[in-house]
XYZ file of C-alpha atoms in Angstrom:
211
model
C -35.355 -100.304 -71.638
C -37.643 -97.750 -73.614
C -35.378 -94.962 -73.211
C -31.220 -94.788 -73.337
C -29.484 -94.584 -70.401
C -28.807 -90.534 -69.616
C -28.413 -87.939 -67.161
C -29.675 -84.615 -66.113
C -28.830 -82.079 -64.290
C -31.162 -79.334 -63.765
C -31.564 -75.497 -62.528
C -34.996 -74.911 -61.335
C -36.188 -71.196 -59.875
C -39.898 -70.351 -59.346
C -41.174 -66.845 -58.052
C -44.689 -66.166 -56.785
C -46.065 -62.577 -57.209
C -49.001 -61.360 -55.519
C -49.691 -57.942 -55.430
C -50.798 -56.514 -52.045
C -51.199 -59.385 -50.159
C -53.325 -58.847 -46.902
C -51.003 -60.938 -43.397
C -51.027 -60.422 -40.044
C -47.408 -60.878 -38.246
C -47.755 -62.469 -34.682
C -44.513 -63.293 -32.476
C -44.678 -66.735 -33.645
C -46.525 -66.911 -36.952
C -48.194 -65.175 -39.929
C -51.669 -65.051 -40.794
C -51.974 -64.557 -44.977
C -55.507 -63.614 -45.934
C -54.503 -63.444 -49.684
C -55.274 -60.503 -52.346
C -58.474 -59.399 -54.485
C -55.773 -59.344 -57.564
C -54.993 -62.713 -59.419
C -51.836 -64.472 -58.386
C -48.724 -63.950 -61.042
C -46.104 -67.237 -61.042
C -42.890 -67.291 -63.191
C -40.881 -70.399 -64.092
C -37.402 -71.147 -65.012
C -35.130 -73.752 -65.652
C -32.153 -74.711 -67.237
C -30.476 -78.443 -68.185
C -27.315 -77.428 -67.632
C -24.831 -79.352 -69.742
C -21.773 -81.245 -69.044
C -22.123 -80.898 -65.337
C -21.492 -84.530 -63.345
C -22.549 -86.266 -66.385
C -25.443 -84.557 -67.237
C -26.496 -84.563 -70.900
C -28.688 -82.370 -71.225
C -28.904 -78.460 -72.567
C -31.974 -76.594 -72.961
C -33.966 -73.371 -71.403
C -37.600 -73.802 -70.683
C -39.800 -70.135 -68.864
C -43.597 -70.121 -67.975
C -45.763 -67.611 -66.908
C -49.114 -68.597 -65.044
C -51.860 -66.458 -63.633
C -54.150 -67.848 -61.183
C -57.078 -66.450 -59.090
C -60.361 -67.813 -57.110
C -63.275 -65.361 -57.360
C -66.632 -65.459 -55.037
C -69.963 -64.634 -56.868
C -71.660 -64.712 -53.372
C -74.963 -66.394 -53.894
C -73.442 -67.776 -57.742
C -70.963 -69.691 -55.721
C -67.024 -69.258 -56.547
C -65.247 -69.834 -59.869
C -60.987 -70.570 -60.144
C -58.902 -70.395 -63.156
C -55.279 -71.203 -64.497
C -53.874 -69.634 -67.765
C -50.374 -70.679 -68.229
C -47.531 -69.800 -71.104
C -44.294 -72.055 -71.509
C -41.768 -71.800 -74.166
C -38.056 -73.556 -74.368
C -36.234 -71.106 -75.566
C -33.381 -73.524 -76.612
C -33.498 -77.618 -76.503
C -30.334 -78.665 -78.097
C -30.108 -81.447 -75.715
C -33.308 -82.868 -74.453
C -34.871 -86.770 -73.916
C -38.234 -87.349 -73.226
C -38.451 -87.138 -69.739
C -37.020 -83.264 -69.884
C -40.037 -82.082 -72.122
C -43.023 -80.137 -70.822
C -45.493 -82.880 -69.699
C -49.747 -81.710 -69.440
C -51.619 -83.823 -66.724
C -53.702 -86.102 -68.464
C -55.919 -89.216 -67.436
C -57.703 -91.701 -69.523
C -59.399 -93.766 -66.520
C -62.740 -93.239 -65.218
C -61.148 -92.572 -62.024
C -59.672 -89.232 -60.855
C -58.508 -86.713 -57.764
C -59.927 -83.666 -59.849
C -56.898 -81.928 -59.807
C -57.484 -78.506 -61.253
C -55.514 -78.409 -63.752
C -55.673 -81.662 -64.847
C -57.226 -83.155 -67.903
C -59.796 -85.514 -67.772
C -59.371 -87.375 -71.209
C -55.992 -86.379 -72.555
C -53.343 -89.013 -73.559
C -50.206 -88.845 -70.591
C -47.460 -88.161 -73.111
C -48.583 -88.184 -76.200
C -48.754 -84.311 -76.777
C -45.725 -83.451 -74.412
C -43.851 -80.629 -75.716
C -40.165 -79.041 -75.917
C -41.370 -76.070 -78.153
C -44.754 -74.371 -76.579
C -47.872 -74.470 -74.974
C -50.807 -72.166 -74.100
C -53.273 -73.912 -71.270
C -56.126 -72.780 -69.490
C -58.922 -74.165 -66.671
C -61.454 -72.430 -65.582
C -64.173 -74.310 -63.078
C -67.124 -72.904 -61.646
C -68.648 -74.012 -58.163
C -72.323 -72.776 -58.230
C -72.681 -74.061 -54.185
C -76.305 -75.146 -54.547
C -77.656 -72.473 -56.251
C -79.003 -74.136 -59.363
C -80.303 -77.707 -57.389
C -81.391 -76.261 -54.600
C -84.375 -74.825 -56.027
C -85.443 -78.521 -56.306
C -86.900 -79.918 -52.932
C -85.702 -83.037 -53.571
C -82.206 -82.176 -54.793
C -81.730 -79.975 -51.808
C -81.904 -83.000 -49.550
C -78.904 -84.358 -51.198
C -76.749 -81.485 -50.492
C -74.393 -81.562 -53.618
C -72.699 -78.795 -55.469
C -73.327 -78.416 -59.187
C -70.029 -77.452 -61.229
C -68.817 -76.618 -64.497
C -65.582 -75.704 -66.151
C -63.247 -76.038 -69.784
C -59.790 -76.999 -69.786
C -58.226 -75.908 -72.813
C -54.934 -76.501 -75.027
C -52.751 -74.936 -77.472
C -49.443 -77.121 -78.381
C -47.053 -77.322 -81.127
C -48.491 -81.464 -81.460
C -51.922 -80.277 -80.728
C -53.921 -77.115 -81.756
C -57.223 -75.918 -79.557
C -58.123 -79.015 -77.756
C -60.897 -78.169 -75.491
C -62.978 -80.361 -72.315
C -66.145 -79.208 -71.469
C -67.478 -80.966 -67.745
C -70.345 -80.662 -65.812
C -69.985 -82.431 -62.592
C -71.705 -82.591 -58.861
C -69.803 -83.117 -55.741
C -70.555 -83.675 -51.825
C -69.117 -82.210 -49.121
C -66.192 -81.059 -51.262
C -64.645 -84.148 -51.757
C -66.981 -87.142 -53.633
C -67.438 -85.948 -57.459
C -68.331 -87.310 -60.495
C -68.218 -85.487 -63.866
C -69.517 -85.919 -67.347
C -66.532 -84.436 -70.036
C -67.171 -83.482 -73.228
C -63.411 -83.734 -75.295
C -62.722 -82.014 -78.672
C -60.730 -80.469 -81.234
C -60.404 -78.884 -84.447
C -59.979 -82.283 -86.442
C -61.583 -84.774 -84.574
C -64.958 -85.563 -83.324
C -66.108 -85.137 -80.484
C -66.030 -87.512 -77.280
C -67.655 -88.131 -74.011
C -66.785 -89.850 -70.809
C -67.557 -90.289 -67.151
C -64.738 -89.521 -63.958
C -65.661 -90.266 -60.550
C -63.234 -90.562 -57.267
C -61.903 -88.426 -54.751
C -61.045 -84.247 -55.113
C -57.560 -84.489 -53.590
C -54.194 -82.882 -53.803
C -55.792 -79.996 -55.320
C -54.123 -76.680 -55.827
């Protein structure tokens, strides 16, 4: 009842460019053993208007670059930096704007590019956006120099998410977590912007469905 009743019809392409990408062919498969250069992935789609009923019009593109580097003994570090602009939304409800992955439990799946302490909707967009996550996994090295950590056997991470929006202007998390066996973590997030003070929280659960 929050919204009017509409419909949407929508044109959707996404291309994946990865410049000399290292695969095996086999008679019945393909072994991909990825690139050393970052992964390029472009974005369009269109409401198209006035099609079955739809009731929508607008033109949304985004351009991400992605790419997981090893540090060998440092451990391995991933980041995102994505651009999207609408370059027309004439016709648009809620639901069609550019929505950032926000969470404002204590529990999360540590989805990479999510963020930990955002409102859901509150700064969706149907103008622009710059974003940006970068997370480093140090393996060990840092705790393991401590006899006692070792036994534990956790990883030691850190990372920044960061935002740039027409409703919101460089928001920033800072997190340093641990983690076990690549799947229990629990994070401490630092959350600020410009305008606002600064605020803290805890996020524990599960790392899954990650990209």
């Amino acid at each position: 009842s929050s919204f009017k009743q509409n419909q949407s019809v929508e044109l959707r392409v996404n291309l994946r460019l990865r410049y000399k990408q290292k695969y095996v062919i086999r008679p019945d498969e393909k072994w991909v053993y990825g690139s050393k250069y970052p992964t390029v992935h472009l974005e369009y789609r269109k409401g198209i208007n006035a099609v079955i009923g739809s009731d929508v019009n607008y033109d949304f593109v985004k351009v991400s670059i992605t790419d997981r580097m090893n540090f060998k003994l440092l451990g391995k570090a991933t980041y995102l930096v994505s651009a999207g602009k609408f370059l027309s939304n004439s016709k648009m409800e809620l639901m069609d704007h550019y929505h950032f992955s926000g969470n404002r439990t204590i529990l999360s799946n540590f989805d990479f590019s999510d963020f930990q302490m955002l409102d859901y909707y509150t700064y969706s967009t149907n103008d622009y956006f710059l974003e940006a996550h970068y997370e480093h996994d140090f393996a060990g090295f840092i705790l393991n120099k401590f006899p006692l950590l070792r036994k534990l056997k956790v990883n030691e991470l850190v990372g920044v998410h960061y935002l740039y929006a027409d409703k919101i202007q460089n928001y920033f998390e800072v997190f340093i977590g641990i983690e076990k066996l690549n799947l229990v973590r629990v994070d401490f997030v630092m959350a600020f912007t410009e305008n606002q003070k600064m605020t803290t929280g805890i996020r524990l659960g599960l790392k899954i469905g990650r990209q």
